[in-house]
């Protein structure tokens, strides 16, 4: 265990940040999972910008890597393109 005041503070800060980052990463994973589970193209198209924004924010703050965000967005776009439009 650290003995310096600054090191003890850094440990507290790291724990707080880790908890914060885990929450947002898990929320993103759940949103991606929900979007991949959708079979209705209209619903998927409505949800995609929200998930895309979430991915971009996480990549910007280095919670996930920018290439991972790009790969997920790409695979989601392919998934949405493969869906058939809902019959009217």
Coordinates of C-alpha atoms in Angstrom, one line a residue:
X1 CA 0.0 0.0 0.0
X2 CA 1.2 3.5 -0.8
X3 CA 2.5 5.8 1.9
X4 CA 2.4 9.1 0.3
X5 CA -0.6 11.4 0.5
X6 CA -0.6 11.9 -3.2
X7 CA -0.5 8.2 -4.0
X8 CA -3.4 7.5 -1.6
X9 CA -5.4 10.2 -3.4
X10 CA -4.5 8.7 -6.8
X11 CA -5.8 5.3 -5.6
X12 CA -9.1 6.9 -4.6
X13 CA -9.4 8.7 -7.9
X14 CA -8.6 5.6 -9.9
X15 CA -11.2 3.6 -8.1
X16 CA -13.8 6.3 -8.8
X17 CA -12.8 6.6 -12.5
X18 CA -12.8 2.8 -12.9
X19 CA -16.3 2.5 -11.6
X20 CA -17.5 5.4 -13.8
X21 CA -15.9 3.9 -16.9
X22 CA -17.2 0.4 -16.2
X23 CA -20.8 1.8 -15.9
X24 CA -20.6 3.6 -19.3
X25 CA -18.9 0.7 -21.0
X26 CA -21.5 -1.8 -19.8
X27 CA -24.3 0.6 -20.8
X28 CA -22.8 0.8 -24.3
X29 CA -22.5 -3.0 -24.5
X30 CA -26.2 -3.4 -23.5
X31 CA -27.3 -0.8 -26.1
X32 CA -25.3 -2.6 -28.8
X33 CA -26.8 -5.9 -27.7
X34 CA -30.3 -4.5 -27.9
X35 CA -29.7 -3.1 -31.4
X36 CA -28.3 -6.3 -32.7
X37 CA -31.4 -8.2 -31.3
X38 CA -33.8 -5.9 -33.2
X39 CA -35.5 -7.4 -36.3
X40 CA -37.5 -4.3 -37.3
X41 CA -35.5 -2.1 -39.6
X42 CA -37.4 1.1 -38.7
X43 CA -36.7 0.6 -34.9
X44 CA -33.1 -0.2 -35.7
X45 CA -32.7 3.0 -37.8
X46 CA -34.2 5.0 -35.0
X47 CA -31.9 3.5 -32.3
X48 CA -28.7 3.5 -34.4
X49 CA -27.8 7.3 -34.0
X50 CA -28.1 7.0 -30.2
X51 CA -25.8 4.1 -30.0
X52 CA -23.4 5.7 -32.5
X53 CA -23.3 8.8 -30.3
X54 CA -22.6 6.7 -27.2
X55 CA -19.7 4.9 -29.0
X56 CA -18.2 8.2 -30.2
X57 CA -18.3 9.7 -26.7
X58 CA -16.6 6.6 -25.2
X59 CA -14.0 6.6 -27.9
X60 CA -13.4 10.4 -27.3
X61 CA -12.8 9.9 -23.6
X62 CA -10.6 6.8 -24.2
X63 CA -12.9 4.4 -22.4
X64 CA -12.9 2.3 -25.6
X65 CA -10.4 2.5 -28.4
X66 CA -11.4 4.6 -31.4
X67 CA -10.9 1.6 -33.8
X68 CA -13.2 -0.6 -31.7
X69 CA -15.9 2.1 -31.8
X70 CA -15.5 2.3 -35.6
X71 CA -15.6 -1.5 -35.9
X72 CA -18.8 -1.7 -33.8
X73 CA -20.5 1.1 -35.8
X74 CA -19.6 -0.6 -39.0
X75 CA -20.9 -4.0 -38.0
X76 CA -24.1 -2.4 -36.7
X77 CA -24.6 -0.6 -40.0
X78 CA -24.2 -3.9 -41.8
X79 CA -26.7 -5.5 -39.5
X80 CA -29.2 -2.7 -40.1
X81 CA -28.7 -2.9 -43.9
X82 CA -29.4 -6.6 -43.8
X83 CA -32.7 -6.2 -42.1
X84 CA -35.9 -6.2 -44.2
X85 CA -38.2 -3.2 -43.9
X86 CA -41.4 -3.7 -41.8
X87 CA -44.5 -4.3 -43.9
X88 CA -47.1 -1.6 -43.8

